[in-house]
Amino acid sequence: MFSKVHQVAKQVNNVIIGKELQIRQALVCLLAGGHLLIEDLPGVGKTTLAHALAISLGLKFNRLQFTSDLLPADVVGISIFDREKNQFIFHPGPVFTQVLLADEINRATPKTQSSLLEAMEERQVSVEGQTRALPSPFFVIATQNPAHQVGTFALPESQLDRFLMCLSLGYPDAAAERALLMGEDRRALLAHLPAVMQSSELIQAQQELKKIHTSAALVDYVQALAHATRQGDLFAEGMSPRASIALLQAARAWAAMEGRDHVIPEDVQAVLIPVIAHRLRPIKSVTGKINISSELLAELMKRVPV
């Protein structure tokens, strides 16, 4: 089953050139049942990556462009009165899908952003006093532009915490960029991508993760990392229990991708930064500059013994 996940990675690598690590991390996130946040400058392939992942995994997906005038009803749906039936009929919003591509999520207002909170946590939507379940599996793949750009609304901590991983693609290297310039348009390639997996196979692979063994010593290591973030010298607030659970689940998925039936400390270290960095708020240094969470986590790993 996990061999098919590797086939998905290979296919997506043919679309997004030179980003093998980020594609692997994205697949680990979805395999672990989490939501994915891709943060970077416009034009580096965030939306194309989300499209390629959804198509290759054989999942039904909707794309929703988040803008400042988007309303919560545009996301979850609305009831409209039907004169012939003399009753209100609910019209589901784009969130009723298996993969919701929330493009430029931080360009919507906080009120609209919050419409995804219940969907991301509970896999359901409550509208007008009625709760409606979302399809399974259900993922949110969101892209966002850097906070310093014009017209952005920063995601609150409660919403960031619902993303299992946060990735950054960055600029391509010279060879990858030349291949992009000389080759076919990346978006044109999406139309010819086959589905490598089916949704039922993805669900089965997620169930297989429960068989990946985590020893007591490995759990001790995860707890030690969480405790180190709560000491107060690096971060304003430390890892929450939900963050610790997410770290362990992502480590299981990484181990499965490596072909192992047990988790080792290197698996935890491989996913620590993309799982945890966006959840932590660094303390300002003496110079007044704010340290980057990923750099502080790298320093943290050196402090915590394995």
PDB file of C-alpha atoms in Angstrom:
ATOM      1  CA  MET A   1       0.000   0.000   0.000  1.00  0.00           C
ATOM      2  CA  PHE A   2       2.802   2.433   0.857  1.00  0.00           C
ATOM      3  CA  SER A   3       4.496   1.613  -2.450  1.00  0.00           C
ATOM      4  CA  LYS A   4       1.575   3.376  -4.143  1.00  0.00           C
ATOM      5  CA  VAL A   5       2.278   6.441  -2.045  1.00  0.00           C
ATOM      6  CA  HIS A   6       5.806   6.415  -3.453  1.00  0.00           C
ATOM      7  CA  GLN A   7       4.304   6.237  -6.951  1.00  0.00           C
ATOM      8  CA  VAL A   8       2.242   9.314  -6.127  1.00  0.00           C
ATOM      9  CA  ALA A   9       5.406  11.098  -4.989  1.00  0.00           C
ATOM     10  CA  LYS A  10       7.164  10.164  -8.230  1.00  0.00           C
ATOM     11  CA  GLN A  11       4.313  11.507 -10.342  1.00  0.00           C
ATOM     12  CA  VAL A  12       4.060  14.779  -8.425  1.00  0.00           C
ATOM     13  CA  ASN A  13       7.849  15.193  -8.687  1.00  0.00           C
ATOM     14  CA  ASN A  14       7.433  15.247 -12.465  1.00  0.00           C
ATOM     15  CA  VAL A  15       5.149  18.274 -12.097  1.00  0.00           C
ATOM     16  CA  ILE A  16       6.863  20.163  -9.262  1.00  0.00           C
ATOM     17  CA  ILE A  17      10.555  19.928 -10.160  1.00  0.00           C
ATOM     18  CA  GLY A  18      13.306  19.962  -7.549  1.00  0.00           C
ATOM     19  CA  LYS A  19      11.071  19.805  -4.451  1.00  0.00           C
ATOM     20  CA  GLU A  20      11.348  16.124  -3.513  1.00  0.00           C
ATOM     21  CA  LEU A  21      11.575  16.777   0.241  1.00  0.00           C
ATOM     22  CA  GLN A  22       8.558  19.088   0.352  1.00  0.00           C
ATOM     23  CA  ILE A  23       6.467  16.655  -1.709  1.00  0.00           C
ATOM     24  CA  ARG A  24       7.425  13.808   0.618  1.00  0.00           C
ATOM     25  CA  GLN A  25       6.500  15.926   3.641  1.00  0.00           C
ATOM     26  CA  ALA A  26       3.151  16.836   2.062  1.00  0.00           C
ATOM     27  CA  LEU A  27       2.331  13.176   1.454  1.00  0.00           C
ATOM     28  CA  VAL A  28       3.316  12.329   5.021  1.00  0.00           C
ATOM     29  CA  CYS A  29       0.899  15.024   6.217  1.00  0.00           C
ATOM     30  CA  LEU A  30      -2.021  13.652   4.192  1.00  0.00           C
ATOM     31  CA  LEU A  31      -1.128  10.064   5.050  1.00  0.00           C
ATOM     32  CA  ALA A  32      -1.265  11.024   8.726  1.00  0.00           C
ATOM     33  CA  GLY A  33      -4.771  12.433   8.178  1.00  0.00           C
ATOM     34  CA  GLY A  34      -3.766  16.041   8.720  1.00  0.00           C
ATOM     35  CA  HIS A  35      -4.327  19.336   6.951  1.00  0.00           C
ATOM     36  CA  LEU A  36      -1.537  21.056   5.029  1.00  0.00           C
ATOM     37  CA  LEU A  37      -0.563  24.727   4.936  1.00  0.00           C
ATOM     38  CA  ILE A  38       1.822  25.862   2.190  1.00  0.00           C
ATOM     39  CA  GLU A  39       3.274  29.307   2.828  1.00  0.00           C
ATOM     40  CA  ASP A  40       5.428  31.110   0.297  1.00  0.00           C
ATOM     41  CA  LEU A  41       5.655  33.874  -2.259  1.00  0.00           C
ATOM     42  CA  PRO A  42       3.174  33.904  -5.155  1.00  0.00           C
ATOM     43  CA  GLY A  43       4.252  32.003  -8.240  1.00  0.00           C
ATOM     44  CA  VAL A  44       6.445  29.265  -6.749  1.00  0.00           C
ATOM     45  CA  GLY A  45       3.995  26.413  -7.356  1.00  0.00           C
ATOM     46  CA  LYS A  46       1.877  26.199  -4.186  1.00  0.00           C
ATOM     47  CA  THR A  47      -1.466  25.832  -5.960  1.00  0.00           C
ATOM     48  CA  THR A  48      -0.039  23.496  -8.610  1.00  0.00           C
ATOM     49  CA  LEU A  49       1.332  21.219  -5.887  1.00  0.00           C
ATOM     50  CA  ALA A  50      -2.065  21.047  -4.189  1.00  0.00           C
ATOM     51  CA  HIS A  51      -3.770  20.206  -7.500  1.00  0.00           C
ATOM     52  CA  ALA A  52      -1.209  17.525  -8.338  1.00  0.00           C
ATOM     53  CA  LEU A  53      -1.564  15.879  -4.926  1.00  0.00           C
ATOM     54  CA  ALA A  54      -5.365  15.751  -5.082  1.00  0.00           C
ATOM     55  CA  ILE A  55      -5.427  14.345  -8.617  1.00  0.00           C
ATOM     56  CA  SER A  56      -2.706  11.747  -7.966  1.00  0.00           C
ATOM     57  CA  LEU A  57      -4.433  10.528  -4.797  1.00  0.00           C
ATOM     58  CA  GLY A  58      -7.701  10.086  -6.681  1.00  0.00           C
ATOM     59  CA  LEU A  59      -9.613  12.487  -4.467  1.00  0.00           C
ATOM     60  CA  LYS A  60     -12.487  14.766  -5.376  1.00  0.00           C
ATOM     61  CA  PHE A  61     -11.431  18.342  -4.798  1.00  0.00           C
ATOM     62  CA  ASN A  62     -12.733  21.888  -4.961  1.00  0.00           C
ATOM     63  CA  ARG A  63     -10.688  25.034  -5.256  1.00  0.00           C
ATOM     64  CA  LEU A  64     -11.862  28.141  -3.423  1.00  0.00           C
ATOM     65  CA  GLN A  65     -10.116  31.457  -3.915  1.00  0.00           C
ATOM     66  CA  PHE A  66     -10.104  33.312  -0.609  1.00  0.00           C
ATOM     67  CA  THR A  67     -10.583  37.061  -0.965  1.00  0.00           C
ATOM     68  CA  SER A  68     -11.455  39.898   1.385  1.00  0.00           C
ATOM     69  CA  ASP A  69     -15.112  39.868   0.303  1.00  0.00           C
ATOM     70  CA  LEU A  70     -15.608  36.099   0.744  1.00  0.00           C
ATOM     71  CA  LEU A  71     -18.318  35.202   3.283  1.00  0.00           C
ATOM     72  CA  PRO A  72     -18.630  32.120   5.527  1.00  0.00           C
ATOM     73  CA  ALA A  73     -21.698  31.031   3.557  1.00  0.00           C
ATOM     74  CA  ASP A  74     -19.527  30.957   0.429  1.00  0.00           C
ATOM     75  CA  VAL A  75     -17.465  28.258   2.138  1.00  0.00           C
ATOM     76  CA  VAL A  76     -19.955  26.050   4.010  1.00  0.00           C
ATOM     77  CA  GLY A  77     -23.138  26.650   2.004  1.00  0.00           C
ATOM     78  CA  ILE A  78     -26.508  28.315   2.485  1.00  0.00           C
ATOM     79  CA  SER A  79     -30.220  27.482   2.580  1.00  0.00           C
ATOM     80  CA  ILE A  80     -32.374  28.994  -0.150  1.00  0.00           C
ATOM     81  CA  PHE A  81     -36.166  29.049  -0.111  1.00  0.00           C
ATOM     82  CA  ASP A  82     -37.746  26.857  -2.803  1.00  0.00           C
ATOM     83  CA  ARG A  83     -41.160  28.236  -3.749  1.00  0.00           C
ATOM     84  CA  GLU A  84     -42.307  25.016  -5.411  1.00  0.00           C
ATOM     85  CA  LYS A  85     -41.498  22.861  -2.374  1.00  0.00           C
ATOM     86  CA  ASN A  86     -42.389  25.659   0.039  1.00  0.00           C
ATOM     87  CA  GLN A  87     -39.307  24.994   2.155  1.00  0.00           C
ATOM     88  CA  PHE A  88     -35.681  25.964   2.537  1.00  0.00           C
ATOM     89  CA  ILE A  89     -33.221  23.749   0.612  1.00  0.00           C
ATOM     90  CA  PHE A  90     -29.618  23.568   1.725  1.00  0.00           C
ATOM     91  CA  HIS A  91     -27.050  24.130  -1.019  1.00  0.00           C
ATOM     92  CA  PRO A  92     -23.682  22.704   0.104  1.00  0.00           C
ATOM     93  CA  GLY A  93     -20.635  24.927  -0.214  1.00  0.00           C
ATOM     94  CA  PRO A  94     -17.263  23.921  -1.691  1.00  0.00           C
ATOM     95  CA  VAL A  95     -16.151  22.537   1.697  1.00  0.00           C
ATOM     96  CA  PHE A  96     -18.227  19.423   0.964  1.00  0.00           C
ATOM     97  CA  THR A  97     -15.458  17.600  -0.870  1.00  0.00           C
ATOM     98  CA  GLN A  98     -12.503  15.347  -0.088  1.00  0.00           C
ATOM     99  CA  VAL A  99      -9.802  17.959  -0.712  1.00  0.00           C
ATOM    100  CA  LEU A 100     -10.564  21.641  -0.277  1.00  0.00           C
ATOM    101  CA  LEU A 101      -7.890  23.811  -1.838  1.00  0.00           C
ATOM    102  CA  ALA A 102      -8.153  27.032   0.162  1.00  0.00           C
ATOM    103  CA  ASP A 103      -6.097  29.285  -2.078  1.00  0.00           C
ATOM    104  CA  GLU A 104      -4.513  32.316  -0.399  1.00  0.00           C
ATOM    105  CA  ILE A 105      -6.416  31.637   2.804  1.00  0.00           C
ATOM    106  CA  ASN A 106      -4.938  34.640   4.600  1.00  0.00           C
ATOM    107  CA  ARG A 107      -6.498  37.070   2.118  1.00  0.00           C
ATOM    108  CA  ALA A 108      -9.932  36.388   3.631  1.00  0.00           C
ATOM    109  CA  THR A 109     -11.153  38.141   6.770  1.00  0.00           C
ATOM    110  CA  PRO A 110     -10.905  36.366  10.153  1.00  0.00           C
ATOM    111  CA  LYS A 111     -14.681  35.759  10.141  1.00  0.00           C
ATOM    112  CA  THR A 112     -14.434  33.765   6.910  1.00  0.00           C
ATOM    113  CA  GLN A 113     -11.269  31.983   8.024  1.00  0.00           C
ATOM    114  CA  SER A 114     -13.090  30.796  11.149  1.00  0.00           C
ATOM    115  CA  SER A 115     -15.728  29.040   9.024  1.00  0.00           C
ATOM    116  CA  LEU A 116     -13.174  26.262   8.491  1.00  0.00           C
ATOM    117  CA  LEU A 117     -12.427  25.631  12.173  1.00  0.00           C
ATOM    118  CA  GLU A 118     -15.172  23.066  12.779  1.00  0.00           C
ATOM    119  CA  ALA A 119     -14.619  21.392   9.402  1.00  0.00           C
ATOM    120  CA  MET A 120     -10.886  20.949  10.025  1.00  0.00           C
ATOM    121  CA  GLU A 121     -11.239  19.649  13.572  1.00  0.00           C
ATOM    122  CA  GLU A 122     -14.511  17.697  13.568  1.00  0.00           C
ATOM    123  CA  ARG A 123     -14.882  16.813   9.862  1.00  0.00           C
ATOM    124  CA  GLN A 124     -18.374  18.276   9.970  1.00  0.00           C
ATOM    125  CA  VAL A 125     -20.197  21.551   9.376  1.00  0.00           C
ATOM    126  CA  SER A 126     -22.977  23.065  11.480  1.00  0.00           C
ATOM    127  CA  VAL A 127     -25.279  25.346   9.518  1.00  0.00           C
ATOM    128  CA  GLU A 128     -28.567  26.779  10.805  1.00  0.00           C
ATOM    129  CA  GLY A 129     -28.720  24.375  13.741  1.00  0.00           C
ATOM    130  CA  GLN A 130     -28.058  21.227  11.712  1.00  0.00           C
ATOM    131  CA  THR A 131     -24.801  19.289  11.629  1.00  0.00           C
ATOM    132  CA  ARG A 132     -23.700  17.756   8.343  1.00  0.00           C
ATOM    133  CA  ALA A 133     -20.813  15.302   8.021  1.00  0.00           C
ATOM    134  CA  LEU A 134     -18.081  15.892   5.452  1.00  0.00           C
ATOM    135  CA  PRO A 135     -16.839  13.198   3.040  1.00  0.00           C
ATOM    136  CA  SER A 136     -14.058  10.836   4.089  1.00  0.00           C
ATOM    137  CA  PRO A 137     -11.209  11.342   3.760  1.00  0.00           C
ATOM    138  CA  PHE A 138     -11.326  15.114   4.152  1.00  0.00           C
ATOM    139  CA  PHE A 139      -8.294  17.376   3.831  1.00  0.00           C
ATOM    140  CA  VAL A 140      -7.736  21.098   3.676  1.00  0.00           C
ATOM    141  CA  ILE A 141      -4.719  22.098   1.617  1.00  0.00           C
ATOM    142  CA  ALA A 142      -4.341  25.826   2.125  1.00  0.00           C
ATOM    143  CA  THR A 143      -1.885  28.244   0.588  1.00  0.00           C
ATOM    144  CA  GLN A 144      -0.994  31.584   2.040  1.00  0.00           C
ATOM    145  CA  ASN A 145       1.211  34.495   1.093  1.00  0.00           C
ATOM    146  CA  PRO A 146       3.788  35.991   3.490  1.00  0.00           C
ATOM    147  CA  ALA A 147       2.212  38.155   6.173  1.00  0.00           C
ATOM    148  CA  HIS A 148       4.122  41.268   5.084  1.00  0.00           C
ATOM    149  CA  GLN A 149       2.324  41.372   1.728  1.00  0.00           C
ATOM    150  CA  VAL A 150      -0.531  43.815   1.174  1.00  0.00           C
ATOM    151  CA  GLY A 151      -4.074  42.602   1.876  1.00  0.00           C
ATOM    152  CA  THR A 152      -3.332  39.690   4.183  1.00  0.00           C
ATOM    153  CA  PHE A 153      -4.973  38.775   7.511  1.00  0.00           C
ATOM    154  CA  ALA A 154      -2.773  36.645   9.741  1.00  0.00           C
ATOM    155  CA  LEU A 155      -4.228  33.279  10.721  1.00  0.00           C
ATOM    156  CA  PRO A 156      -4.889  33.061  14.481  1.00  0.00           C
ATOM    157  CA  GLU A 157      -3.038  30.507  16.591  1.00  0.00           C
ATOM    158  CA  SER A 158      -6.174  28.364  16.949  1.00  0.00           C
ATOM    159  CA  GLN A 159      -6.384  27.941  13.181  1.00  0.00           C
ATOM    160  CA  LEU A 160      -2.648  27.394  12.661  1.00  0.00           C
ATOM    161  CA  ASP A 161      -2.803  24.628  15.258  1.00  0.00           C
ATOM    162  CA  ARG A 162      -5.306  22.740  13.088  1.00  0.00           C
ATOM    163  CA  PHE A 163      -2.765  22.360  10.292  1.00  0.00           C
ATOM    164  CA  LEU A 164      -0.674  19.265  10.875  1.00  0.00           C
ATOM    165  CA  MET A 165       2.162  20.645   8.746  1.00  0.00           C
ATOM    166  CA  CYS A 166       3.304  23.956   7.311  1.00  0.00           C
ATOM    167  CA  LEU A 167       5.672  23.856   4.331  1.00  0.00           C
ATOM    168  CA  SER A 168       7.556  26.386   2.263  1.00  0.00           C
ATOM    169  CA  LEU A 169       8.595  25.594  -1.308  1.00  0.00           C
ATOM    170  CA  GLY A 170      11.116  28.367  -1.855  1.00  0.00           C
ATOM    171  CA  TYR A 171      12.730  29.344  -5.138  1.00  0.00           C
ATOM    172  CA  PRO A 172      13.819  26.529  -7.488  1.00  0.00           C
ATOM    173  CA  ASP A 173      17.502  25.923  -8.056  1.00  0.00           C
ATOM    174  CA  ALA A 174      19.067  26.885 -11.396  1.00  0.00           C
ATOM    175  CA  ALA A 175      18.620  23.470 -13.001  1.00  0.00           C
ATOM    176  CA  ALA A 176      14.972  23.144 -11.908  1.00  0.00           C
ATOM    177  CA  GLU A 177      14.129  26.666 -13.036  1.00  0.00           C
ATOM    178  CA  ARG A 178      15.694  26.049 -16.448  1.00  0.00           C
ATOM    179  CA  ALA A 179      13.614  22.875 -16.821  1.00  0.00           C
ATOM    180  CA  LEU A 180      10.512  24.941 -16.014  1.00  0.00           C
ATOM    181  CA  LEU A 181      11.447  27.589 -18.605  1.00  0.00           C
ATOM    182  CA  MET A 182      12.264  25.088 -21.344  1.00  0.00           C
ATOM    183  CA  GLY A 183       9.483  22.561 -20.642  1.00  0.00           C
ATOM    184  CA  GLU A 184       5.716  22.369 -20.835  1.00  0.00           C
ATOM    185  CA  ASP A 185       3.543  24.573 -18.648  1.00  0.00           C
ATOM    186  CA  ARG A 186       3.133  22.873 -15.274  1.00  0.00           C
ATOM    187  CA  ARG A 187      -0.602  23.522 -15.105  1.00  0.00           C
ATOM    188  CA  ALA A 188      -1.061  21.972 -18.540  1.00  0.00           C
ATOM    189  CA  LEU A 189       0.488  18.772 -17.189  1.00  0.00           C
ATOM    190  CA  LEU A 190      -2.276  18.497 -14.577  1.00  0.00           C
ATOM    191  CA  ALA A 191      -4.858  17.716 -17.236  1.00  0.00           C
ATOM    192  CA  HIS A 192      -2.989  14.531 -18.168  1.00  0.00           C
ATOM    193  CA  LEU A 193      -2.233  13.225 -14.668  1.00  0.00           C
ATOM    194  CA  PRO A 194      -3.819   9.856 -13.840  1.00  0.00           C
ATOM    195  CA  ALA A 195      -5.053   8.896 -10.376  1.00  0.00           C
ATOM    196  CA  VAL A 196      -2.387   6.633  -8.894  1.00  0.00           C
ATOM    197  CA  MET A 197      -4.474   5.790  -5.802  1.00  0.00           C
ATOM    198  CA  GLN A 198      -8.148   5.610  -4.915  1.00  0.00           C
ATOM    199  CA  SER A 199      -9.657   7.188  -1.825  1.00  0.00           C
ATOM    200  CA  SER A 200     -10.354   3.742  -0.350  1.00  0.00           C
ATOM    201  CA  GLU A 201      -6.669   2.835  -0.718  1.00  0.00           C
ATOM    202  CA  LEU A 202      -5.628   6.036   1.022  1.00  0.00           C
ATOM    203  CA  ILE A 203      -7.985   5.285   3.921  1.00  0.00           C
ATOM    204  CA  GLN A 204      -6.514   1.780   4.140  1.00  0.00           C
ATOM    205  CA  ALA A 205      -2.985   3.195   4.211  1.00  0.00           C
ATOM    206  CA  GLN A 206      -4.005   5.541   7.023  1.00  0.00           C
ATOM    207  CA  GLN A 207      -5.358   2.582   8.979  1.00  0.00           C
ATOM    208  CA  GLU A 208      -2.040   0.769   8.488  1.00  0.00           C
ATOM    209  CA  LEU A 209      -0.289   3.564  10.382  1.00  0.00           C
ATOM    210  CA  LYS A 210      -1.848   2.211  13.590  1.00  0.00           C
ATOM    211  CA  LYS A 211       0.394  -0.833  13.218  1.00  0.00           C
ATOM    212  CA  ILE A 212       3.569   1.277  13.260  1.00  0.00           C
ATOM    213  CA  HIS A 213       5.122   0.614  16.682  1.00  0.00           C
ATOM    214  CA  THR A 214       6.169   3.455  18.985  1.00  0.00           C
ATOM    215  CA  SER A 215       8.240   2.340  21.946  1.00  0.00           C
ATOM    216  CA  ALA A 216       8.040   3.827  25.430  1.00  0.00           C
ATOM    217  CA  ALA A 217      11.519   5.303  24.928  1.00  0.00           C
ATOM    218  CA  LEU A 218      10.380   7.010  21.727  1.00  0.00           C
ATOM    219  CA  VAL A 219       7.372   8.527  23.511  1.00  0.00           C
ATOM    220  CA  ASP A 220       9.764   9.733  26.233  1.00  0.00           C
ATOM    221  CA  TYR A 221      11.771  11.529  23.533  1.00  0.00           C
ATOM    222  CA  VAL A 222       8.647  13.241  22.146  1.00  0.00           C
ATOM    223  CA  GLN A 223       7.681  14.317  25.658  1.00  0.00           C
ATOM    224  CA  ALA A 224      11.184  15.648  26.269  1.00  0.00           C
ATOM    225  CA  LEU A 225      10.960  17.774  23.112  1.00  0.00           C
ATOM    226  CA  ALA A 226       7.543  19.095  24.152  1.00  0.00           C
ATOM    227  CA  HIS A 227       8.793  19.897  27.649  1.00  0.00           C
ATOM    228  CA  ALA A 228      11.821  21.721  26.226  1.00  0.00           C
ATOM    229  CA  THR A 229       9.559  24.064  24.223  1.00  0.00           C
ATOM    230  CA  ARG A 230       7.719  24.943  27.446  1.00  0.00           C
ATOM    231  CA  GLN A 231      10.787  26.080  29.367  1.00  0.00           C
ATOM    232  CA  GLY A 232      10.331  29.732  28.441  1.00  0.00           C
ATOM    233  CA  ASP A 233      13.752  30.669  27.069  1.00  0.00           C
ATOM    234  CA  LEU A 234      12.910  30.147  23.385  1.00  0.00           C
ATOM    235  CA  PHE A 235       9.138  30.285  22.911  1.00  0.00           C
ATOM    236  CA  ALA A 236       6.328  32.303  24.462  1.00  0.00           C
ATOM    237  CA  GLU A 237       4.168  29.183  24.672  1.00  0.00           C
ATOM    238  CA  GLY A 238       5.257  25.572  24.280  1.00  0.00           C
ATOM    239  CA  MET A 239       3.836  22.615  22.391  1.00  0.00           C
ATOM    240  CA  SER A 240       0.283  21.676  23.264  1.00  0.00           C
ATOM    241  CA  PRO A 241      -0.741  18.023  23.759  1.00  0.00           C
ATOM    242  CA  ARG A 242      -2.412  18.215  20.334  1.00  0.00           C
ATOM    243  CA  ALA A 243       0.943  19.240  18.848  1.00  0.00           C
ATOM    244  CA  SER A 244       2.660  16.279  20.535  1.00  0.00           C
ATOM    245  CA  ILE A 245       0.045  13.885  19.134  1.00  0.00           C
ATOM    246  CA  ALA A 246       0.486  15.419  15.672  1.00  0.00           C
ATOM    247  CA  LEU A 247       4.262  15.017  15.902  1.00  0.00           C
ATOM    248  CA  LEU A 248       3.964  11.351  16.814  1.00  0.00           C
ATOM    249  CA  GLN A 249       1.427  10.654  14.065  1.00  0.00           C
ATOM    250  CA  ALA A 250       3.577  12.363  11.444  1.00  0.00           C
ATOM    251  CA  ALA A 251       6.604  10.390  12.641  1.00  0.00           C
ATOM    252  CA  ARG A 252       4.631   7.161  12.131  1.00  0.00           C
ATOM    253  CA  ALA A 253       3.827   8.198   8.575  1.00  0.00           C
ATOM    254  CA  TRP A 254       7.470   9.080   7.907  1.00  0.00           C
ATOM    255  CA  ALA A 255       8.579   5.698   9.236  1.00  0.00           C
ATOM    256  CA  ALA A 256       6.040   3.964   6.984  1.00  0.00           C
ATOM    257  CA  MET A 257       7.378   5.867   3.983  1.00  0.00           C
ATOM    258  CA  GLU A 258      10.843   4.657   4.965  1.00  0.00           C
ATOM    259  CA  GLY A 259       9.592   1.068   4.938  1.00  0.00           C
ATOM    260  CA  ARG A 260       9.827   0.472   8.693  1.00  0.00           C
ATOM    261  CA  ASP A 261       7.206  -0.896  11.089  1.00  0.00           C
ATOM    262  CA  HIS A 262       8.521   1.119  14.037  1.00  0.00           C
ATOM    263  CA  VAL A 263       9.383   4.751  14.740  1.00  0.00           C
ATOM    264  CA  ILE A 264      12.934   5.861  15.529  1.00  0.00           C
ATOM    265  CA  PRO A 265      14.121   9.277  16.804  1.00  0.00           C
ATOM    266  CA  GLU A 266      15.297  10.226  13.311  1.00  0.00           C
ATOM    267  CA  ASP A 267      11.676  10.005  12.123  1.00  0.00           C
ATOM    268  CA  VAL A 268      10.613  12.488  14.797  1.00  0.00           C
ATOM    269  CA  GLN A 269      13.470  14.811  13.883  1.00  0.00           C
ATOM    270  CA  ALA A 270      12.589  14.608  10.174  1.00  0.00           C
ATOM    271  CA  VAL A 271       9.076  15.981  10.739  1.00  0.00           C
ATOM    272  CA  LEU A 272       9.643  18.182  13.816  1.00  0.00           C
ATOM    273  CA  ILE A 273      10.078  21.515  12.040  1.00  0.00           C
ATOM    274  CA  PRO A 274       7.189  21.279   9.523  1.00  0.00           C
ATOM    275  CA  VAL A 275       4.845  19.953  12.247  1.00  0.00           C
ATOM    276  CA  ILE A 276       5.779  22.276  15.104  1.00  0.00           C
ATOM    277  CA  ALA A 277       7.371  25.517  13.832  1.00  0.00           C
ATOM    278  CA  HIS A 278       4.104  27.212  12.783  1.00  0.00           C
ATOM    279  CA  ARG A 279       2.511  26.445  16.169  1.00  0.00           C
ATOM    280  CA  LEU A 280       5.130  28.236  18.271  1.00  0.00           C
ATOM    281  CA  ARG A 281       5.672  31.945  18.849  1.00  0.00           C
ATOM    282  CA  PRO A 282       9.330  32.803  19.427  1.00  0.00           C
ATOM    283  CA  ILE A 283      10.426  35.123  22.208  1.00  0.00           C
ATOM    284  CA  LYS A 284      12.096  38.307  21.026  1.00  0.00           C
ATOM    285  CA  SER A 285      15.864  38.267  21.353  1.00  0.00           C
ATOM    286  CA  VAL A 286      17.859  40.899  23.230  1.00  0.00           C
ATOM    287  CA  THR A 287      18.448  42.803  19.974  1.00  0.00           C
ATOM    288  CA  GLY A 288      14.712  43.064  19.418  1.00  0.00           C
ATOM    289  CA  LYS A 289      14.754  40.824  16.360  1.00  0.00           C
ATOM    290  CA  ILE A 290      12.330  37.901  16.302  1.00  0.00           C
ATOM    291  CA  ASN A 291      14.034  34.584  15.830  1.00  0.00           C
ATOM    292  CA  ILE A 292      12.616  32.146  13.275  1.00  0.00           C
ATOM    293  CA  SER A 293      10.853  29.182  14.873  1.00  0.00           C
ATOM    294  CA  SER A 294      12.503  26.652  12.538  1.00  0.00           C
ATOM    295  CA  GLU A 295      15.971  27.838  13.539  1.00  0.00           C
ATOM    296  CA  LEU A 296      15.049  27.670  17.226  1.00  0.00           C
ATOM    297  CA  LEU A 297      13.679  24.133  16.812  1.00  0.00           C
ATOM    298  CA  ALA A 298      16.930  23.085  15.161  1.00  0.00           C
ATOM    299  CA  GLU A 299      18.718  24.434  18.222  1.00  0.00           C
ATOM    300  CA  LEU A 300      16.238  22.654  20.476  1.00  0.00           C
ATOM    301  CA  MET A 301      16.990  19.287  18.881  1.00  0.00           C
ATOM    302  CA  LYS A 302      20.644  19.742  19.806  1.00  0.00           C
ATOM    303  CA  ARG A 303      19.708  20.402  23.438  1.00  0.00           C
ATOM    304  CA  VAL A 304      17.408  17.425  23.927  1.00  0.00           C
ATOM    305  CA  PRO A 305      19.299  14.129  24.231  1.00  0.00           C
ATOM    306  CA  VAL A 306      18.042  11.150  22.250  1.00  0.00           C
TER     307      VAL A 306
END
